[in-house]
Amino acid sequence: GAVVSQHPSWVICKSGTSVKIECRSLDFQATTMFWYRQFPKQSLMLMATSNEGSKATYEQGVEKDKFLINHASLTLSTLTVTSAHPEDSSFYICSARTGGPGELFFGEGSRLTVL
Amino acid sequence: GENVEQHPSTLSVQEGDSAVIKCTYSDSASNYFPWYKQELGKRPQLIIDIRSNVGEKKDQRIAVTLNKTAKHFSLHITETQPEDSAVYFCAASFGGTSYGKLTFGQGTILTVHP
């Protein structure tokens, strides 16, 4: 199947700093990628839909100025958590589809810990 | 928006028994229903999926059934093995440009005792 890779797999940062997470589709082009957040022992919640060449679409309750999404190419989407705080500590997972009604592929996830 | 309810939250079975996890969804426009297995700290892995034009799908020990009228779908695992222990999530989405925009259930922690 198609491969989606995330980097970094884990990151620890100080409160108030910004952190960038990358999501790459390694062997296919993804015009659309999705960013999910998963708190410990909870389900995955969709944060935003990342569209190549255009602005991301954010779900209700997700601050677009805090979670900056850039999808500058067909193989890369980035999520930047700005001015991170301890409550932003979570597992962030991206996903991408190959186009059409195919399987959705998930990245390995990035665990963010804000001290 | 879509809302997916999943039950039970925890399920404990003996090796060899069957396990059933049930989900209901709210949006009748949803037409794609995948099931994921997630191990601790890992990405969700698709184990089976079903589309709204199909009532049942089976893949070896795993099967999924869909009742569009009642808006519920279920995961059936037969002959469970300890390696089936994980968290299972159901999800729903509808097609078109929103394909891939999944709404997940709350998850079921499955424990298979040897």
XYZ file of C-alpha atoms in Angstrom, chain A:
115
model
C 0.000 0.000 0.000
C 0.855 3.663 -0.171
C 3.205 5.106 2.423
C 2.679 8.218 4.499
C 5.536 9.345 6.688
C 5.548 11.814 9.562
C 8.419 13.612 11.168
C 9.307 13.933 13.951
C 7.849 10.871 15.634
C 8.150 12.559 18.984
C 9.066 16.027 20.178
C 9.398 17.735 23.536
C 9.289 21.507 23.696
C 8.970 24.304 26.193
C 5.747 26.170 26.688
C 5.481 29.137 24.348
C 7.581 27.725 21.551
C 6.381 26.566 18.132
C 6.678 23.085 16.739
C 6.420 21.951 13.119
C 5.307 18.469 12.123
C 5.741 17.194 8.586
C 3.550 14.733 6.740
C 4.811 13.285 3.478
C 3.255 10.950 0.966
C 6.256 8.945 -0.219
C 4.994 7.136 -3.275
C 1.901 8.988 -4.377
C 0.624 12.497 -4.813
C -1.909 13.677 -2.283
C -3.989 16.713 -3.121
C -5.734 16.322 0.216
C -4.324 15.409 3.594
C -6.051 15.299 6.946
C -4.716 16.139 10.391
C -6.064 14.346 13.441
C -5.339 14.769 17.127
C -5.586 11.993 19.684
C -5.390 12.624 23.410
C -4.385 9.710 25.661
C -6.995 6.973 25.790
C -9.283 8.907 23.497
C -10.400 8.697 19.911
C -9.008 10.474 16.886
C -10.515 13.878 16.253
C -10.233 15.574 12.887
C -8.572 18.955 13.189
C -8.366 20.127 9.609
C -8.311 19.207 5.967
C -5.172 20.272 4.144
C -5.588 21.137 0.477
C -2.626 21.506 -1.844
C -2.295 25.043 -3.080
C -5.119 26.478 -1.014
C -6.078 27.261 2.538
C -6.800 24.483 4.972
C -10.314 23.853 6.201
C -10.522 23.697 9.966
C -13.071 21.814 12.041
C -15.231 23.665 14.478
C -13.376 24.560 17.632
C -9.888 24.281 16.147
C -7.977 27.562 16.194
C -6.544 28.179 12.754
C -4.088 30.771 14.062
C -2.713 28.293 16.567
C -2.521 25.275 14.278
C -1.016 26.501 11.043
C -1.277 24.149 8.115
C 0.658 24.476 4.892
C 0.275 22.140 1.926
C 2.728 23.596 -0.530
C 3.312 20.516 -2.638
C 1.499 17.355 -3.643
C 3.615 15.285 -1.259
C 4.040 17.481 1.810
C 1.759 19.006 4.384
C 3.013 20.640 7.565
C 1.286 21.369 10.848
C 2.802 24.054 13.046
C 1.628 24.306 16.613
C 2.304 27.918 17.549
C 2.927 29.085 21.099
C 2.454 25.568 22.367
C 1.086 24.977 25.861
C 0.884 21.819 27.968
C -2.734 21.283 26.923
C -1.528 20.920 23.330
C 0.373 17.791 24.311
C -1.116 15.049 22.185
C -0.574 12.499 19.445
C -0.919 14.191 16.050
C -1.593 11.939 13.076
C -1.878 12.850 9.436
C -3.567 10.869 6.724
C -3.791 11.060 2.971
C -5.800 9.441 0.237
C -4.551 8.444 -3.137
C -7.503 9.991 -4.898
C -10.908 8.553 -5.553
C -12.610 6.039 -3.264
C -9.416 4.359 -2.166
C -7.959 3.515 1.186
C -6.927 6.298 3.511
C -3.319 5.985 4.650
C -2.092 7.186 8.023
C 1.292 8.493 9.040
C 3.110 7.042 12.034
C 1.978 9.876 14.253
C 3.907 12.525 16.148
C 3.774 12.667 19.924
C 4.092 16.219 21.194
C 4.905 16.914 24.820
C 4.872 20.531 25.946
C 6.597 21.196 29.242
